[in-house]
Amino acid sequence: FFSQRRIRPTTMKTTPASIAVACSALALASSSSCQAFAPAFTSASSTAVRTTPLHAATTGESTTTSSDSPSGTSPLNSLDSFDVHAGERLPWYEGGYSTWKWSGRKGGEKGHYSINYLELGDKSKPSLLLIHGFGASAYHFRHNIPELAKDYHVYAFDLLGFGLSDKPLEDYSAEVWRDQALDFIDEVIGKPTIVAGNSLGGFTSLYATAHSGDDGREDLIKGCVLLNAAGRFRDPDAPAESSAEPNAVIETIKEWIQRAVIRASFIYTKQPARIEQVLRQVYPVSDANVDAELVESIRVPSLDPNAAEVFYRVIAKNGSGPSVYVDDLLAKLGGGKPILLAWGESDPWIRPQAADKIQALYPQSRRVSIDAGHCPHDEDPNAVNKAILDFANEVHGL
């Protein structure tokens, strides 16, 4: 989602969004840096309601079902017969998998937001949480979840505003998705977890890892996997920010133009042919996994009545600078958590230099180079699955 350099929108050919839907709007509408992210947002609360998880995959061992899960909304039965040992990818269901009711902001209505999620594997085993990138959904881990679920209790959800989760007309920033992840771990998973995320989901994973255990929470995150994670680093040579008050008239005109351009580009970007085109750009080594189901999993959420406005709000909110830098999150961790960089070295958006910088700032991190682009987990799932399993087994002492 973020480049490691500043690009003028008039000259940018592609923008560093992790998946197709974001591309054109970032290219056309960002009047500042595409590397910027999340200036401010009211934190979400931990008053989320725990729901009944989806029936787990067939593993031949103890699995999670509606009969032994906490009370809440009933799961769909879309994966009841799915066998993780069959060597098949996760199926795409337009109606979603299971629903977790999340209250979101502090003081929000209980169960206010519906979050699409899924859960596969033996519930007695250690857990993994997978977090998708900008414009994608939990389905983007279709080649990872079945394989990982052979050895782990695997969860994945759709971030608020994306996929088949609710798309409320709220302000969006990193704090929203960080707290969604932390609340989900607390309320749904409820046991020590390794988090792994791609692009925006990678930044969310790192942000949640750095704040796990804050505000009286139990520290349930044991490690973090960054799959071409987004994020902005501090620039020691950057000039001090101006404290001058913005001109209200100019800001209003700017917002109107930006809104019009982003909404217009959204209409163009959500077309199946354009989605496929951009996907192929970010799968530079092998685009064999760019298929109709992946395109459809991106197109369908864009049909939501709020999708265009949410798209605008995400872009507008995150275009002026982050509230937290990668440097600060790594410093907060202080070397106390294991981090794996499973990095697509041919990423046209987030270059390998970003991983180099993380390694320099956090020498305890480990790096596995993947021969892939921005979405290594889907372009080369076998390599990424092995990297995650090796890392998770070491963290859990297995």
Coordinates of C-alpha atoms in Angstrom, one line a residue:
F1 CA 0.0 0.0 0.0
F2 CA 2.9 2.4 0.5
S3 CA 5.8 3.1 -1.7
Q4 CA 9.2 4.0 -0.1
R5 CA 9.5 7.2 -2.2
R6 CA 7.3 10.1 -3.2
I7 CA 5.6 9.9 -6.5
R8 CA 3.8 12.7 -8.3
P9 CA 0.3 11.5 -9.3
T10 CA 0.6 12.9 -12.8
T11 CA 3.6 10.6 -13.5
M12 CA 2.7 7.6 -11.5
K13 CA 1.9 4.5 -13.6
T14 CA 1.0 2.2 -10.8
T15 CA 0.4 2.9 -7.1
P16 CA 1.4 0.7 -4.2
A17 CA -1.9 -0.7 -3.2
S18 CA -1.9 -4.4 -2.4
I19 CA -4.7 -5.3 -4.7
A20 CA -6.5 -4.1 -7.7
V21 CA -9.3 -2.0 -6.5
A22 CA -7.1 0.8 -5.0
C23 CA -4.8 1.4 -7.9
S24 CA -6.4 4.0 -10.2
A25 CA -7.7 6.2 -7.4
L26 CA -4.4 6.4 -5.7
A27 CA -2.7 7.2 -9.0
L28 CA -5.2 9.9 -9.9
A29 CA -6.3 11.4 -6.6
S30 CA -3.4 11.5 -4.2
S31 CA -2.1 15.0 -4.1
S32 CA 0.5 14.0 -1.5
S33 CA 2.6 10.9 -1.0
C34 CA 1.2 7.4 -1.7
Q35 CA 3.5 6.2 1.1
A36 CA 1.4 8.1 3.7
F37 CA -1.0 6.4 6.1
A38 CA -3.4 6.9 9.0
P39 CA -3.0 10.3 10.6
A40 CA -5.6 9.9 13.4
F41 CA -8.7 8.0 14.4
T42 CA -10.6 7.2 17.6
S43 CA -9.6 3.8 18.9
A44 CA -11.9 0.9 18.7
S45 CA -13.1 -0.8 21.9
S46 CA -12.7 -4.3 23.2
T47 CA -16.4 -4.7 23.8
A48 CA -16.9 -6.9 20.8
V49 CA -19.2 -9.8 20.9
R50 CA -17.8 -13.3 20.4
T51 CA -19.7 -15.3 17.8
T52 CA -20.0 -18.9 16.8
P53 CA -17.1 -19.8 14.5
L54 CA -17.5 -21.5 11.2
H55 CA -17.6 -25.3 11.2
A56 CA -13.9 -26.3 11.0
A57 CA -12.4 -28.2 8.1
T58 CA -12.1 -32.0 8.2
T59 CA -8.8 -32.8 9.7
G60 CA -9.4 -36.2 11.4
E61 CA -8.9 -34.5 14.7
S62 CA -10.9 -32.3 17.1
T63 CA -12.4 -29.4 15.2
T64 CA -14.4 -26.3 16.1
T65 CA -18.2 -26.6 15.5
S66 CA -21.2 -24.6 16.5
S67 CA -22.0 -27.0 19.3
D68 CA -18.8 -26.3 21.2
S69 CA -18.4 -22.6 20.5
P70 CA -19.5 -19.5 22.4
S71 CA -23.0 -18.3 21.8
G72 CA -23.6 -15.7 19.1
T73 CA -24.6 -15.6 15.5
S74 CA -24.9 -18.9 13.7
P75 CA -22.2 -19.7 11.2
L76 CA -22.8 -20.5 7.6
N77 CA -22.2 -24.1 6.6
S78 CA -20.2 -23.2 3.5
L79 CA -17.1 -25.1 4.5
D80 CA -18.6 -28.0 6.5
S81 CA -17.4 -30.6 3.9
F82 CA -14.1 -28.9 3.1
D83 CA -11.2 -31.3 3.7
V84 CA -7.8 -29.6 4.3
H85 CA -6.0 -32.8 3.2
A86 CA -7.6 -32.8 -0.2
G87 CA -5.1 -30.4 -1.7
E88 CA -7.7 -27.9 -2.8
R89 CA -7.8 -24.2 -2.4
L90 CA -10.4 -22.4 -0.3
P91 CA -13.6 -21.9 -2.2
W92 CA -15.0 -18.5 -2.8
Y93 CA -18.5 -17.9 -1.4
E94 CA -20.2 -14.6 -2.3
G95 CA -22.4 -14.9 0.9
G96 CA -19.3 -15.1 3.1
Y97 CA -18.3 -17.5 5.8
S98 CA -19.0 -16.6 9.4
T99 CA -20.0 -13.3 11.1
W100 CA -18.4 -11.8 14.1
K101 CA -20.3 -8.8 15.6
W102 CA -17.8 -6.1 16.5
S103 CA -18.7 -2.9 18.4
G104 CA -15.8 -0.9 16.8
R105 CA -15.2 2.4 18.5
K106 CA -15.3 3.0 22.2
G107 CA -18.8 3.4 23.3
G108 CA -20.2 2.0 20.1
E109 CA -23.3 -0.1 19.9
K110 CA -22.7 -3.7 20.9
G111 CA -22.5 -5.8 17.8
H112 CA -22.7 -2.8 15.6
Y113 CA -20.4 -4.1 12.7
S114 CA -20.6 -7.4 11.0
I115 CA -17.1 -8.8 10.2
N116 CA -16.8 -11.7 7.8
Y117 CA -14.3 -14.3 9.0
L118 CA -13.5 -18.0 8.7
E119 CA -11.8 -20.5 10.9
L120 CA -10.3 -23.9 9.9
G121 CA -8.3 -26.5 11.7
D122 CA -8.0 -28.4 15.0
K123 CA -9.0 -26.1 17.8
S124 CA -6.6 -27.7 20.2
K125 CA -3.6 -26.6 18.1
P126 CA -1.9 -23.2 18.2
S127 CA -3.5 -20.4 16.2
L128 CA -2.6 -18.3 13.3
L129 CA -4.4 -15.1 12.2
L130 CA -4.0 -14.0 8.5
I131 CA -4.8 -10.4 7.6
H132 CA -5.3 -9.3 4.0
G133 CA -4.2 -6.2 2.2
F134 CA -5.9 -3.1 0.7
G135 CA -8.9 -4.0 -1.5
A136 CA -8.6 -7.7 -0.8
S137 CA -10.3 -10.1 1.6
A138 CA -9.7 -13.2 3.6
Y139 CA -10.2 -15.2 0.4
H140 CA -6.8 -13.9 -0.8
F141 CA -5.3 -16.6 1.5
R142 CA -7.2 -19.3 -0.4
H143 CA -4.0 -21.3 -1.1
N144 CA -2.6 -20.8 2.4
I145 CA -5.4 -21.5 4.8
P146 CA -6.0 -25.1 3.9
E147 CA -2.3 -26.0 4.1
L148 CA -1.6 -24.1 7.3
A149 CA -4.8 -25.6 8.8
K150 CA -3.2 -29.1 8.7
D151 CA -1.0 -28.0 11.6
Y152 CA -2.6 -24.9 13.1
H153 CA -5.9 -23.5 14.0
V154 CA -6.2 -20.8 11.3
Y155 CA -8.3 -17.7 11.3
A156 CA -8.7 -14.9 8.7
F157 CA -11.1 -12.0 8.6
D158 CA -12.1 -9.2 6.2
L159 CA -11.0 -5.8 7.5
L160 CA -13.7 -3.3 8.2
G161 CA -14.6 -1.5 5.0
F162 CA -13.2 -4.3 2.8
G163 CA -14.3 -7.7 1.5
L164 CA -17.7 -8.9 2.8
S165 CA -17.4 -7.0 6.2
D166 CA -19.5 -4.0 6.8
K167 CA -18.6 -0.7 5.1
P168 CA -19.8 2.0 7.5
L169 CA -19.4 5.6 6.6
E170 CA -16.7 6.3 9.2
D171 CA -13.2 7.7 9.2
Y172 CA -10.7 5.0 8.5
S173 CA -7.2 4.7 9.8
A174 CA -4.6 2.3 11.0
E175 CA -6.0 2.4 14.6
V176 CA -9.3 1.0 13.4
W177 CA -7.8 -2.1 11.9
R178 CA -5.2 -2.5 14.6
D179 CA -8.0 -2.6 17.2
Q180 CA -10.1 -4.9 15.1
A181 CA -7.3 -7.4 15.1
L182 CA -6.6 -7.1 18.8
D183 CA -10.3 -7.4 19.6
F184 CA -10.7 -10.4 17.3
I185 CA -7.8 -12.1 19.1
D186 CA -9.2 -11.3 22.5
E187 CA -12.9 -12.1 21.8
V188 CA -12.8 -14.8 19.1
I189 CA -9.5 -16.6 19.2
G190 CA -8.8 -16.3 22.9
K191 CA -5.4 -17.9 22.9
P192 CA -1.8 -17.1 22.0
T193 CA -1.6 -16.3 18.3
I194 CA 0.9 -15.6 15.5
V195 CA -0.3 -12.9 13.1
A196 CA 0.6 -12.7 9.5
G197 CA -0.4 -9.9 7.0
N198 CA 0.2 -8.7 3.5
S199 CA 0.6 -5.1 2.6
L200 CA -1.9 -3.1 4.6
G201 CA -2.5 -6.2 6.6
G202 CA 1.2 -6.5 7.3
F203 CA 1.2 -3.0 8.8
T204 CA -1.9 -3.9 10.8
S205 CA -0.2 -7.1 12.0
L206 CA 2.9 -5.1 13.1
Y207 CA 0.8 -2.4 14.7
A208 CA -1.3 -4.9 16.7
T209 CA 1.8 -6.8 17.7
A210 CA 3.4 -3.7 19.1
H211 CA 0.3 -2.9 21.1
S212 CA -0.7 -6.4 22.3
G213 CA -0.8 -6.3 26.0
D214 CA -1.6 -2.6 26.2
D215 CA -4.6 -1.2 28.2
G216 CA -4.8 -4.2 30.4
R217 CA -5.1 -6.7 27.6
E218 CA -3.5 -10.1 27.9
D219 CA -0.6 -10.3 25.5
L220 CA -1.8 -13.0 23.1
I221 CA 0.5 -12.2 20.1
K222 CA 3.5 -14.5 20.1
G223 CA 5.0 -13.5 16.7
C224 CA 4.5 -11.5 13.5
V225 CA 4.9 -12.4 9.8
L226 CA 5.2 -9.5 7.4
L227 CA 4.4 -10.3 3.8
N228 CA 5.5 -7.3 1.9
A229 CA 4.1 -5.1 4.6
A230 CA 3.1 -1.6 4.1
G231 CA 4.4 1.3 6.3
R232 CA 6.3 4.5 6.3
F233 CA 9.7 5.1 7.8
R234 CA 10.9 8.3 9.4
D235 CA 12.9 10.6 7.1
P236 CA 15.6 12.3 9.2
D237 CA 16.1 14.9 6.4
A238 CA 12.4 15.8 6.1
P239 CA 11.6 19.5 6.8
A240 CA 9.5 20.3 9.8
E241 CA 5.8 20.4 9.2
S242 CA 4.2 23.8 8.8
S243 CA 2.0 24.9 11.6
A244 CA 0.0 27.4 9.4
E245 CA -3.7 27.1 9.4
P246 CA -5.1 25.7 6.1
N247 CA -7.2 27.9 3.9
A248 CA -10.8 26.7 4.4
V249 CA -11.9 27.6 0.9
I250 CA -8.9 25.9 -0.7
E251 CA -9.4 22.8 1.4
T252 CA -13.1 22.6 0.5
I253 CA -12.3 22.9 -3.2
K254 CA -9.5 20.4 -2.9
E255 CA -11.8 17.9 -1.1
W256 CA -14.5 18.3 -3.7
I257 CA -12.1 17.7 -6.6
Q258 CA -10.4 14.8 -4.8
R259 CA -13.8 13.2 -4.1
A260 CA -15.0 13.5 -7.7
V261 CA -11.7 12.0 -9.1
I262 CA -11.6 9.1 -6.6
R263 CA -15.2 8.2 -7.1
A264 CA -14.9 8.4 -10.9
S265 CA -11.7 6.2 -10.8
F266 CA -13.5 3.7 -8.5
I267 CA -16.1 3.1 -11.2
Y268 CA -13.3 2.4 -13.7
T269 CA -11.1 0.4 -11.4
K270 CA -13.8 -2.1 -10.3
Q271 CA -14.4 -3.4 -13.8
P272 CA -13.3 -7.0 -14.0
A273 CA -10.9 -6.4 -16.9
R274 CA -9.1 -3.6 -15.0
I275 CA -9.0 -5.7 -11.8
E276 CA -7.3 -8.6 -13.7
Q277 CA -4.9 -6.2 -15.5
V278 CA -3.7 -4.7 -12.2
L279 CA -3.4 -8.1 -10.6
R280 CA -1.2 -9.3 -13.3
Q281 CA 1.1 -6.3 -12.8
V282 CA 1.7 -7.3 -9.1
Y283 CA 2.2 -11.0 -9.9
P284 CA 5.3 -10.3 -12.0
V285 CA 6.9 -13.7 -11.7
S286 CA 3.9 -16.0 -12.3
D287 CA 0.3 -14.8 -12.8
A288 CA -1.0 -18.4 -13.0
N289 CA -3.1 -17.7 -9.9
V290 CA -4.8 -14.7 -11.3
D291 CA -8.2 -16.3 -12.0
A292 CA -11.9 -15.5 -12.3
E293 CA -12.6 -16.3 -8.6
L294 CA -9.9 -13.9 -7.4
V295 CA -11.2 -11.2 -9.6
E296 CA -14.8 -11.9 -8.4
S297 CA -13.7 -11.8 -4.8
I298 CA -12.5 -8.2 -5.4
R299 CA -15.4 -7.1 -7.7
V300 CA -18.3 -8.3 -5.5
P301 CA -17.5 -6.1 -2.5
S302 CA -17.3 -3.1 -4.8
L303 CA -21.0 -3.4 -5.5
D304 CA -21.9 -2.5 -1.9
P305 CA -23.8 0.8 -1.9
N306 CA -21.2 2.3 0.5
A307 CA -18.2 1.0 -1.3
A308 CA -17.4 4.1 -3.4
E309 CA -17.7 6.4 -0.4
V310 CA -15.6 4.1 1.9
F311 CA -13.0 3.9 -0.9
Y312 CA -12.8 7.7 -1.0
R313 CA -12.6 8.0 2.8
V314 CA -9.8 5.4 3.1
I315 CA -7.8 7.2 0.4
A316 CA -8.5 10.7 1.7
K317 CA -7.8 9.8 5.3
N318 CA -4.6 8.1 4.6
G319 CA -3.1 10.5 2.1
S320 CA -1.5 13.1 4.4
G321 CA 0.7 11.0 6.7
P322 CA 0.8 8.3 9.3
S323 CA 0.2 8.7 13.0
V324 CA 2.8 6.1 13.6
Y325 CA 5.9 5.0 11.7
V326 CA 7.4 1.6 11.3
D327 CA 10.5 2.8 13.2
D328 CA 8.3 3.6 16.2
L329 CA 6.5 0.3 16.2
L330 CA 9.7 -1.7 16.0
A331 CA 11.2 0.4 18.8
K332 CA 8.2 -0.2 21.0
L333 CA 8.7 -4.0 20.5
G334 CA 12.3 -3.6 21.6
G335 CA 13.2 -7.0 20.2
G336 CA 10.7 -8.7 22.4
K337 CA 8.8 -10.5 19.7
P338 CA 10.0 -12.7 16.8
I339 CA 9.3 -11.2 13.4
L340 CA 9.6 -13.0 10.0
L341 CA 9.9 -11.1 6.7
A342 CA 8.5 -13.4 4.0
W343 CA 9.2 -10.9 1.2
G344 CA 8.4 -11.0 -2.5
E345 CA 11.6 -9.6 -3.9
S346 CA 10.1 -8.6 -7.3
D347 CA 7.4 -6.4 -5.8
P348 CA 6.8 -3.4 -8.1
W349 CA 5.2 -1.4 -5.3
I350 CA 7.0 -2.0 -2.0
R351 CA 10.6 -2.6 -2.9
P352 CA 13.0 -5.0 -1.1
Q353 CA 14.7 -1.9 0.4
A354 CA 11.7 -1.7 2.8
A355 CA 12.6 -5.2 4.1
D356 CA 16.3 -4.1 4.3
K357 CA 15.2 -1.2 6.5
I358 CA 13.2 -3.3 8.8
Q359 CA 16.1 -5.7 9.3
A360 CA 18.4 -2.8 10.1
L361 CA 16.0 -1.4 12.6
Y362 CA 15.1 -4.8 14.1
P363 CA 18.1 -7.1 13.8
Q364 CA 16.3 -10.0 15.5
S365 CA 14.0 -10.3 12.5
R366 CA 14.4 -13.1 10.1
R367 CA 14.0 -12.9 6.3
V368 CA 12.9 -15.4 3.7
S369 CA 13.2 -14.2 0.1
I370 CA 10.3 -15.3 -2.1
D371 CA 10.5 -15.2 -5.9
A372 CA 7.3 -13.2 -6.3
G373 CA 5.8 -9.7 -6.3
H374 CA 3.5 -7.8 -4.0
C375 CA 1.4 -10.7 -3.0
P376 CA 3.9 -13.6 -2.4
H377 CA 1.4 -15.7 -0.4
D378 CA -0.8 -16.1 -3.5
E379 CA 1.8 -15.9 -6.2
D380 CA 4.1 -18.5 -4.6
P381 CA 2.0 -20.0 -1.8
N382 CA 4.1 -23.1 -1.3
A383 CA 7.2 -21.0 -0.5
V384 CA 5.2 -18.8 1.8
N385 CA 3.4 -21.6 3.6
K386 CA 6.7 -23.3 4.3
A387 CA 8.2 -20.1 5.6
I388 CA 5.2 -19.4 7.9
L389 CA 5.1 -23.0 9.2
D390 CA 8.9 -23.1 9.9
F391 CA 8.6 -19.8 11.8
A392 CA 5.5 -20.8 13.7
N393 CA 6.9 -24.1 14.7
E394 CA 10.0 -22.5 16.1
V395 CA 8.0 -19.8 18.0
H396 CA 5.9 -22.5 19.5
G397 CA 8.8 -24.9 20.1
L398 CA 7.3 -27.6 17.9

